[in-house]
Coordinates of C-alpha atoms in Angstrom, one line a residue:
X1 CA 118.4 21.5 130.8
X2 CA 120.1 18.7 132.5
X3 CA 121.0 15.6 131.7
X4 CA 118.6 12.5 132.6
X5 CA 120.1 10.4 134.5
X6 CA 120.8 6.7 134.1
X7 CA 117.5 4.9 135.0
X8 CA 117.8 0.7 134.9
X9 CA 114.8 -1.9 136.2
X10 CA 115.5 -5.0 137.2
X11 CA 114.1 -7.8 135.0
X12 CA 113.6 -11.7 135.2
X13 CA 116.5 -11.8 132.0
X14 CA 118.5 -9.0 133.6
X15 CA 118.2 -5.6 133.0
X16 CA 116.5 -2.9 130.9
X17 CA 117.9 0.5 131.1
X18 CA 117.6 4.0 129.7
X19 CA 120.7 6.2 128.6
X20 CA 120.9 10.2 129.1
X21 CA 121.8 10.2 125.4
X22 CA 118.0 8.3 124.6
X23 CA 119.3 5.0 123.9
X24 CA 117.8 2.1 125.5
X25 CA 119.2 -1.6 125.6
X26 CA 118.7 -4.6 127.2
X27 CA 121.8 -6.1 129.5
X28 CA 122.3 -9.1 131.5
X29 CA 122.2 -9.7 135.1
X30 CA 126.3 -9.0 135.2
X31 CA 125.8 -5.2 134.5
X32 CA 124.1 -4.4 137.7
X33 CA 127.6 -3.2 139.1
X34 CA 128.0 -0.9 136.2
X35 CA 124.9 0.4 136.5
X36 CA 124.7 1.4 139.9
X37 CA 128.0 3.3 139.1
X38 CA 126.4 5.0 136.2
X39 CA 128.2 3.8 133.4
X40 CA 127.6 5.0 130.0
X41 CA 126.2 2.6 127.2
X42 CA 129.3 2.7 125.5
X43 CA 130.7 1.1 128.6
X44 CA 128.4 -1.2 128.4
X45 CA 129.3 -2.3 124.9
X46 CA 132.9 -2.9 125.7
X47 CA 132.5 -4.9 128.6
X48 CA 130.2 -6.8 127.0
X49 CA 127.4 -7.0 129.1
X50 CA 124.5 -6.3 126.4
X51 CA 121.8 -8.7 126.6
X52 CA 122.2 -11.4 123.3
X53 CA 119.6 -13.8 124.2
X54 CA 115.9 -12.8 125.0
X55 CA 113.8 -15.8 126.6
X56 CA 110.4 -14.5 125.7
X57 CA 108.6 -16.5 128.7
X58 CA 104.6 -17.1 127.8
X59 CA 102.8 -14.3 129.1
X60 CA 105.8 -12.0 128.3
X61 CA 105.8 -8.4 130.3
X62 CA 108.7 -6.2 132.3
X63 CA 107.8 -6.5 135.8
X64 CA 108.1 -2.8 135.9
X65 CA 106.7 -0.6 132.2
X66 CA 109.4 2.4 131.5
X67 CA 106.3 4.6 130.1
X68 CA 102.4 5.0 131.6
X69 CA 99.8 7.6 130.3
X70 CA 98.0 9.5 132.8
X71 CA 94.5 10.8 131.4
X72 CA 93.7 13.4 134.1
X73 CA 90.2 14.5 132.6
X74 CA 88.0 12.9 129.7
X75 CA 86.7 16.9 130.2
X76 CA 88.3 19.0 127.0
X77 CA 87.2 22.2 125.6
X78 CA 87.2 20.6 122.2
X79 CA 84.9 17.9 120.5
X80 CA 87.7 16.6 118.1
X81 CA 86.0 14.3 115.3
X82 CA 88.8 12.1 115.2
X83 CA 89.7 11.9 119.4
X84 CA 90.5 8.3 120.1
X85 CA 88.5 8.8 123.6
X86 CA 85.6 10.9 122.8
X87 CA 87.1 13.5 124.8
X88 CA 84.8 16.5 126.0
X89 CA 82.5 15.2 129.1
X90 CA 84.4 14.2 132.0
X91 CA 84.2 10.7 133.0
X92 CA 81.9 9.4 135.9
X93 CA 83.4 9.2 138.7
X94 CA 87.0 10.6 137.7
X95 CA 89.5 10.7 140.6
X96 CA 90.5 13.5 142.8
X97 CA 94.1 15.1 143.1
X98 CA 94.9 13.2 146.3
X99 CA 94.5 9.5 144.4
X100 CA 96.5 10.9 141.1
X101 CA 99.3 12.4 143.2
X102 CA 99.1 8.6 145.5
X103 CA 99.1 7.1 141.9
X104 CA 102.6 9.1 140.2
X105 CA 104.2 7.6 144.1
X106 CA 103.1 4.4 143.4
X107 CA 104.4 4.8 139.6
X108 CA 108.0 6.4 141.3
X109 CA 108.5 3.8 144.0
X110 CA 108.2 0.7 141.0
X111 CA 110.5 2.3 139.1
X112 CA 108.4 3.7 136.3
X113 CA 111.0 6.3 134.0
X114 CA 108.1 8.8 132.5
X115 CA 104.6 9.4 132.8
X116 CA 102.4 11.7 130.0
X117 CA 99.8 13.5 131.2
X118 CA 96.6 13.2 128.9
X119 CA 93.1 14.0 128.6
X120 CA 90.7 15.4 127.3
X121 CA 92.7 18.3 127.9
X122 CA 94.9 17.5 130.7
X123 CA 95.4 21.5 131.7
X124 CA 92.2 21.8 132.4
X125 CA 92.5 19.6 135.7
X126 CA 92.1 21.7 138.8
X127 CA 95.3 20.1 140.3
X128 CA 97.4 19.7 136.9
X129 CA 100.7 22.2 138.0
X130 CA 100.8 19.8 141.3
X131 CA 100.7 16.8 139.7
X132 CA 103.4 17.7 137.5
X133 CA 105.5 19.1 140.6
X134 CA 105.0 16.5 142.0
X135 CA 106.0 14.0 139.1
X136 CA 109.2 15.8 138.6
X137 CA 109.9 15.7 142.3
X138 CA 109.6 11.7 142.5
X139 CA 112.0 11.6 139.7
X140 CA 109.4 10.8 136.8
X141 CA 110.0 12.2 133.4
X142 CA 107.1 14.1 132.3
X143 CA 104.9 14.7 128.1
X144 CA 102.1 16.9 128.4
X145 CA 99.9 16.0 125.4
X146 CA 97.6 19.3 125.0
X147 CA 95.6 21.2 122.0
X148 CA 97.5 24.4 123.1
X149 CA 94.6 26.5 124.0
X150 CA 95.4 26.8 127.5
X151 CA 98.9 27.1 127.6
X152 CA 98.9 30.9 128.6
X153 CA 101.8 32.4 129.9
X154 CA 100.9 32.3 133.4
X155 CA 100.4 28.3 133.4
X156 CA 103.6 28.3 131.7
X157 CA 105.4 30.3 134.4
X158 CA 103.8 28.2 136.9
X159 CA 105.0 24.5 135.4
X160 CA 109.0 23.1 135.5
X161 CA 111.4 23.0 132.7
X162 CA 113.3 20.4 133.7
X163 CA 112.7 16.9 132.2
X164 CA 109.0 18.1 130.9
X165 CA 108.4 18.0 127.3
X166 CA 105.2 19.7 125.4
X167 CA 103.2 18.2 123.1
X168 CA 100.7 20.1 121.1
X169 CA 98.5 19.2 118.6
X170 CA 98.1 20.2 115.3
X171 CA 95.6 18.5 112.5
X172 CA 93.3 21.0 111.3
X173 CA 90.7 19.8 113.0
X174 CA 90.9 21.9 116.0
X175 CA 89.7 25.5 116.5
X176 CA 86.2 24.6 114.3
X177 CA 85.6 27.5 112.1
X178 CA 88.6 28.7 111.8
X179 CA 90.7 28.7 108.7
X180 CA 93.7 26.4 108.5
X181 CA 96.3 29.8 108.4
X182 CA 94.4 30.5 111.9
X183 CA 95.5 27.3 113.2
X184 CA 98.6 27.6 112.1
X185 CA 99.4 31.4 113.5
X186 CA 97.7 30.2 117.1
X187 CA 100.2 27.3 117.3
X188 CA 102.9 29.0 116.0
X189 CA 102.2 31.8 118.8
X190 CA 101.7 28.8 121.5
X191 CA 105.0 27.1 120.4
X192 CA 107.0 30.4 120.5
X193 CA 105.6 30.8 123.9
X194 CA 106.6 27.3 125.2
X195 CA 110.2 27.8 124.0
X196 CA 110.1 31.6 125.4
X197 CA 109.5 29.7 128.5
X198 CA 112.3 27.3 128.2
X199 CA 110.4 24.1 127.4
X200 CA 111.2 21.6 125.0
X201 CA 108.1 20.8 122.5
X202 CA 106.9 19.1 119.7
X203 CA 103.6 18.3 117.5
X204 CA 101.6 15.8 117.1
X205 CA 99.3 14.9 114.0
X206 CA 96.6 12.8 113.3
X207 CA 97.3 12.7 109.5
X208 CA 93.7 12.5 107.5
X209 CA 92.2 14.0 104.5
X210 CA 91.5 16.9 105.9
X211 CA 95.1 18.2 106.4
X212 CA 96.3 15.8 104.1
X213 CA 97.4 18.9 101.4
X214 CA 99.3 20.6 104.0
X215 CA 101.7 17.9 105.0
X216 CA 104.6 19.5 102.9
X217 CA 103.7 23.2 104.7
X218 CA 103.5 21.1 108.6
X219 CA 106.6 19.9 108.1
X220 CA 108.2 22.6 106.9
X221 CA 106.7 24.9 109.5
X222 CA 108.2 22.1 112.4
X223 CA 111.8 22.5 110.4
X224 CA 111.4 26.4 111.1
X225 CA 110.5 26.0 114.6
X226 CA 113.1 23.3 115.3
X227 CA 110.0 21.0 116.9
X228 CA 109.6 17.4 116.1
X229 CA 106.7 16.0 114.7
X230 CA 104.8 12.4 115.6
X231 CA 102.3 12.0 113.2
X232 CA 99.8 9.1 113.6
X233 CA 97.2 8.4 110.5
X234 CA 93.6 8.4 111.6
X235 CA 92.2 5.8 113.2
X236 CA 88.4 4.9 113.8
X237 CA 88.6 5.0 117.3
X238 CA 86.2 6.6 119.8
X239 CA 84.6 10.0 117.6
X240 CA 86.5 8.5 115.0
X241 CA 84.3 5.8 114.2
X242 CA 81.4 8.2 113.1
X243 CA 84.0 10.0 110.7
X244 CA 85.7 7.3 109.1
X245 CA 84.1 8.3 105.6
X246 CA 85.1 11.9 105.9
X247 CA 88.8 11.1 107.6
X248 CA 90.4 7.9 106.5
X249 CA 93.3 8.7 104.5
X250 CA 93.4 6.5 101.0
X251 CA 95.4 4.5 98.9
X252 CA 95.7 7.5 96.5
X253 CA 97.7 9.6 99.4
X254 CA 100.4 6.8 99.7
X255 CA 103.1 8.5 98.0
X256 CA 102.6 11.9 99.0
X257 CA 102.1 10.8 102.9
X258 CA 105.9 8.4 102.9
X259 CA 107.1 11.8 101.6
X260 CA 106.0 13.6 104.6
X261 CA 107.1 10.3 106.8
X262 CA 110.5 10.4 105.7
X263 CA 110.7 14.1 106.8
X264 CA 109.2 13.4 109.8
X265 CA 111.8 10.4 110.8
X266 CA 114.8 12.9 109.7
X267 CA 113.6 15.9 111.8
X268 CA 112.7 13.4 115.3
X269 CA 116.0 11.7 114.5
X270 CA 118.0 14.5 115.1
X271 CA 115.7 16.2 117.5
X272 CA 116.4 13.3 119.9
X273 CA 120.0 13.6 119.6
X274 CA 119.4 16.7 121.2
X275 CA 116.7 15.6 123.8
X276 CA 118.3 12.5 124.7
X277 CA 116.1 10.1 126.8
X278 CA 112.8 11.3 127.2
X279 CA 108.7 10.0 126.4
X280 CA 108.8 10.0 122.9
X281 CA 112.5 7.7 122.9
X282 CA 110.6 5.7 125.4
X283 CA 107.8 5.3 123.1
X284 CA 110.0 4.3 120.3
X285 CA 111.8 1.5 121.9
X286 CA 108.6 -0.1 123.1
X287 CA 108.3 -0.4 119.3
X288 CA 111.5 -2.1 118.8
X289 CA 110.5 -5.0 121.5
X290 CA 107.5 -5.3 120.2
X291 CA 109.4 -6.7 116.9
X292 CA 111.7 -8.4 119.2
X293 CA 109.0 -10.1 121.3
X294 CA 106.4 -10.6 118.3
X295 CA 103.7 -9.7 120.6
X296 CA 102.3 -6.0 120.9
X297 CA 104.1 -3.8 123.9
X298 CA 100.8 -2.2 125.4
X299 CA 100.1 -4.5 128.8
X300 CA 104.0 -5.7 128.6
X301 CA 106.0 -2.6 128.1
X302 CA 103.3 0.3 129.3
X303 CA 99.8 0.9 130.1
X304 CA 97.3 3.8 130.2
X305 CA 95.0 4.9 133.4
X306 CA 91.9 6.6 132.8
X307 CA 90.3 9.2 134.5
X308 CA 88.4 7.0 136.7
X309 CA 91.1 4.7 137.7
X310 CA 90.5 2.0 134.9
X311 CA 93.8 0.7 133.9
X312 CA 94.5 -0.1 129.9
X313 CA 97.3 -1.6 128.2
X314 CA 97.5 1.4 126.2
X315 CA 95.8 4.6 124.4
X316 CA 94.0 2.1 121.8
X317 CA 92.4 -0.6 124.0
X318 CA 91.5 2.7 126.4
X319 CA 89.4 4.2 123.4
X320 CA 87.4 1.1 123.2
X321 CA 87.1 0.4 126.5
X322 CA 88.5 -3.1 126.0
X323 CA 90.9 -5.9 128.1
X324 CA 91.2 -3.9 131.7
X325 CA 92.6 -5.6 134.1
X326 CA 91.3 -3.6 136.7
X327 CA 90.9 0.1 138.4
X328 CA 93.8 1.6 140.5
X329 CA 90.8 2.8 142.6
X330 CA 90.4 -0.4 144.0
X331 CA 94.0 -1.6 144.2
X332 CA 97.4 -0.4 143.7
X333 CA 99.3 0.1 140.1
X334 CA 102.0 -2.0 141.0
X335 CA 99.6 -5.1 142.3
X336 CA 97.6 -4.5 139.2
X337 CA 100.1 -4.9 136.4
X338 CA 102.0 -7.9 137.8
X339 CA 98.2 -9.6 137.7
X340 CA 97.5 -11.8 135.2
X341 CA 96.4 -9.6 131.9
X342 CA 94.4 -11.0 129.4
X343 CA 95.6 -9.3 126.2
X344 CA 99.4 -11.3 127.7
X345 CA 98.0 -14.3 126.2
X346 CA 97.9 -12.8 122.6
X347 CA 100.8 -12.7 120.2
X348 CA 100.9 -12.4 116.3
X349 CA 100.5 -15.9 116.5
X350 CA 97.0 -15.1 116.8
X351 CA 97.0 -13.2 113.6
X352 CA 98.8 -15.8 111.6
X353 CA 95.7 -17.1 109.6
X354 CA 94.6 -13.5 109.1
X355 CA 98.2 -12.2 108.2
X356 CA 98.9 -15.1 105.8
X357 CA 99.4 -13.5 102.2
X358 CA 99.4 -10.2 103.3
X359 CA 102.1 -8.4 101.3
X360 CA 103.4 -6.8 104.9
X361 CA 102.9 -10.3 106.4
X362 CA 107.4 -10.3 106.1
X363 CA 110.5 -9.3 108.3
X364 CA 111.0 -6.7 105.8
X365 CA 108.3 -4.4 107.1
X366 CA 107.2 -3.5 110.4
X367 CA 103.3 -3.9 110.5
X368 CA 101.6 -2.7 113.7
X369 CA 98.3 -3.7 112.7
X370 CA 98.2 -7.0 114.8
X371 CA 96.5 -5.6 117.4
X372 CA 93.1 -6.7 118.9
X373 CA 91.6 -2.9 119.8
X374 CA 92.3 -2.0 116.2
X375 CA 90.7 -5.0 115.0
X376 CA 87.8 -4.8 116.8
X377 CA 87.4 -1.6 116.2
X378 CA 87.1 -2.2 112.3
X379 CA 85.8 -6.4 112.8
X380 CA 84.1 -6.5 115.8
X381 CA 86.4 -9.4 117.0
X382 CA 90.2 -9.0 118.0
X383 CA 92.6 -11.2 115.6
X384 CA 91.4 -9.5 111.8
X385 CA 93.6 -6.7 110.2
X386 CA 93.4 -3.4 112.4
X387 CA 95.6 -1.8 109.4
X388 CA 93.3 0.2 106.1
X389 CA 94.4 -0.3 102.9
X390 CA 96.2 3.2 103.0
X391 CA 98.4 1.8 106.1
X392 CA 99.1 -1.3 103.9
X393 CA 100.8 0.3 100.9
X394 CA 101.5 2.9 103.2
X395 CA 104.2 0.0 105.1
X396 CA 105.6 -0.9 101.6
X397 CA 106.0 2.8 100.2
X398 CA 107.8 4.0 103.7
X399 CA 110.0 0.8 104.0
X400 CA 111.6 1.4 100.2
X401 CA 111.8 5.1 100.8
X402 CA 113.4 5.0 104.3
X403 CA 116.1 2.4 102.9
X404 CA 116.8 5.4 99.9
X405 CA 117.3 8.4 102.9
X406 CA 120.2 9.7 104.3
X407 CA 118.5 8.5 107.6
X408 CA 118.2 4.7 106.5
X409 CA 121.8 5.0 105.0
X410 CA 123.0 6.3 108.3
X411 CA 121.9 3.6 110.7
X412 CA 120.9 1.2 108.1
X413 CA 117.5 1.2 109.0
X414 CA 114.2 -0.4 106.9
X415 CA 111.3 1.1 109.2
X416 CA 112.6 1.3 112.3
X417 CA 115.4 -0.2 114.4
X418 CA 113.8 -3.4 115.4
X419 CA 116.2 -5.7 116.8
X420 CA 119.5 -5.0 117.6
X421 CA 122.4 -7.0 115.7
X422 CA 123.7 -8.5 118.9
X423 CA 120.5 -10.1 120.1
X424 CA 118.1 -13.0 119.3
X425 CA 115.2 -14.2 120.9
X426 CA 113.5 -17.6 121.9
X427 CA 111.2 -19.1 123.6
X428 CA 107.6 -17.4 123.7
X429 CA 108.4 -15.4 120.2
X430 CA 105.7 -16.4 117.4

């Protein structure tokens, strides 16, 4: 595959940009020259030009977000218990090819980097080989977050290589009836398939007590297959909510689940060496600015657009319908997100009263549970804990463990790289 080139945005502090290597870093306004001659990062070290004062303005966001999920279809083929969306019947109203392929120029001309397509089961759209054409064409790169089951040979053959990435998933909760060796031959068969192809892939996991006792055999499977793994604990989101009982990972799984975490952060570690800058680095560095910023990235740093047009500040506030700003079916995406956004008024000041003796409530741990669709999901209101009590201990278990692995060693890590050592922040910042 080739390299990605460089890809920068303009910003009200400079500039954000995004490294073939994966790497992304903040600079300041003297690095445009550099950048339009396609300097490396390293470059950008020596001459200095990495941003090391953030003003975090009130109402902090990018004027342009690096990352935006597509959901093509609510419509999927499955009835996952734990789907964040419901997924299975389409949406009302859900827009037609011509809007979606309007929508990924609109995304292109703002400078959005990547785009992952979504559902439901994004496949099953009847335009979904165009739209990825024609995402690839304006430049975007491209995740294709599917259960696998439609990822036949002759779709395969029919989609580009180039800058596209495949994610299947893979919880045990798929493929009802079926035994969990099933599941595993049909997306060992799909992966070998993908890569037969010449795509890059990797899993994704909702971790829950279902599959919890085959977290050791999932990760040694993704070693085998040289495929990453994002695992994300279940949440009661959408279908989730009626499963909570049955799904909810506890405070007895702690141990065994960092285990499988610290695995998982070794094997995506080195399987972005390799990638380089694609969704998933993306993803990660909204994480890292998040810390930075002390207010949540989705709204600021990316958004999601459902089937219908209604536009989310990310996959959680989208499965429970909560804080749009608006539908791209009225107006564009780019007059949209430089509205004002309500959730842009919300940082972990919000949380302070509910945070305060928290044993996570510290700089030693990253703690993404400051968030108001998780909180409503499990309060009804948007500034209580969104985290369970597995996810707590789950924050302190990880931390101490990552700091022991060779990864933590390597780049001195706790949970994630938060802030890098050459910048600080004011201003906004709670």
């Amino acid at each position: 595959m080739s390299a990605t080139p460089l890809r920068f945005n303009k910003e009200y502090f400079g500039f954000i940009a995004g490294f073939s290597d994966g790497t992304v870093a903040l600079l300041k306004p003297s690095a445009e020259e550099a950048l339009l001659a396609g300097a490396t990062y390293q470059e950008f070290v020596e001459r200095r030009d990495l941003l090391e004062d953030l003003d975090v303005r009130e109402g902090f966001f990018l004027n342009t977000p690096p990352l935006v999920w597509i959901e093509l279809t609510r419509r999927c083929n499955l009835t996952c218990k734990h789907c964040y969306i419901s997924g299975g019947e389409a949406r009302a109203s859900e827009m037609d090819a011509a809007r979606f392929t309007a929508l990924i120029d609109e995304l292109a001309d703002m400078g959005v980097w990547a785009v992952a397509f979504t559902g439901g089961e994004p496949t099953l759209h009847s335009a979904f080989v165009d739209l990825v054409w024609h995402a690839r064409r304006r430049g975007l790169l491209v995740g294709i977050a599917t259960n696998g089951l439609t990822l036949s040979s002759e779709l395969l053959s029919a989609l580009p290589r180039d800058g596209v990435i495949i994610s299947v998933s893979l919880d045990n909760l798929h493929l009802p009836g079926k035994a969990e060796e099933k599941e595993f031959s049909h997306i060992t068969e799909v992966i070998d398939r993908c890569h037969e192809f010449g795509f890059r892939t990797n899993i994704m996991t909702n971790t829950n007590r279902k599959n919890f006792s085959d977290l050791g055999k999932l990760i040694d499977w993704a070693e085998a297959k040289n495929v990453s793994i994002r695992s994300v604990p279940f949440s009661p989101l959408g279908r989730g909510k009626q499963h909570r009982q049955e799904l909810e990972l506890t405070v007895s799984e702690v141990d065994a689940a960092a285990a499988f975490w610290i695995r998982e952060c070794e094997l995506e570690h080195r399987y972005h060496k390799d990638v380089g800058l694609c969704v998933g680095a993306i993803f990660n560095y909204g994480l890292s600015l998040s810390y930075m910023t002390q207010r949540c990235s989705s709204g600021r740093y990316l958004a999601y657009i459902a089937a219908d047009g209604t536009v989310f500040p990310c996959t959680m506030t989208a499965g429970e319908s909560l804080l749009s700003p608006g539908s791209v079916a009225d107006r564009s995406f780019a007059e949209l997100w430089r509205s004002s956004w309500e959730i842009r008024k919300y940082s972990w000041k919000n949380f302070e009263s509910t945070c305060s003796g928290c044993p996570i409530h510290s700089e030693e741990y990253y703690c993404a549970a400051r968030c108001p669709a998780m909180s409503f999901a499990r309060h009804g209101e948007y500034f209580k804990c969104g985290a369970s009590d597995f996810e707590v201990a789950s924050a302190v278990v990880r931390t101490a463990r990552l700091g022991a692995s060779e990864t933590g060693k390597d780049s001195g890590r706790r949970v994630i790289d938060i802030i890098p050592e050459h910048l600080t922040t004011r201003g906004g910042a709670a």
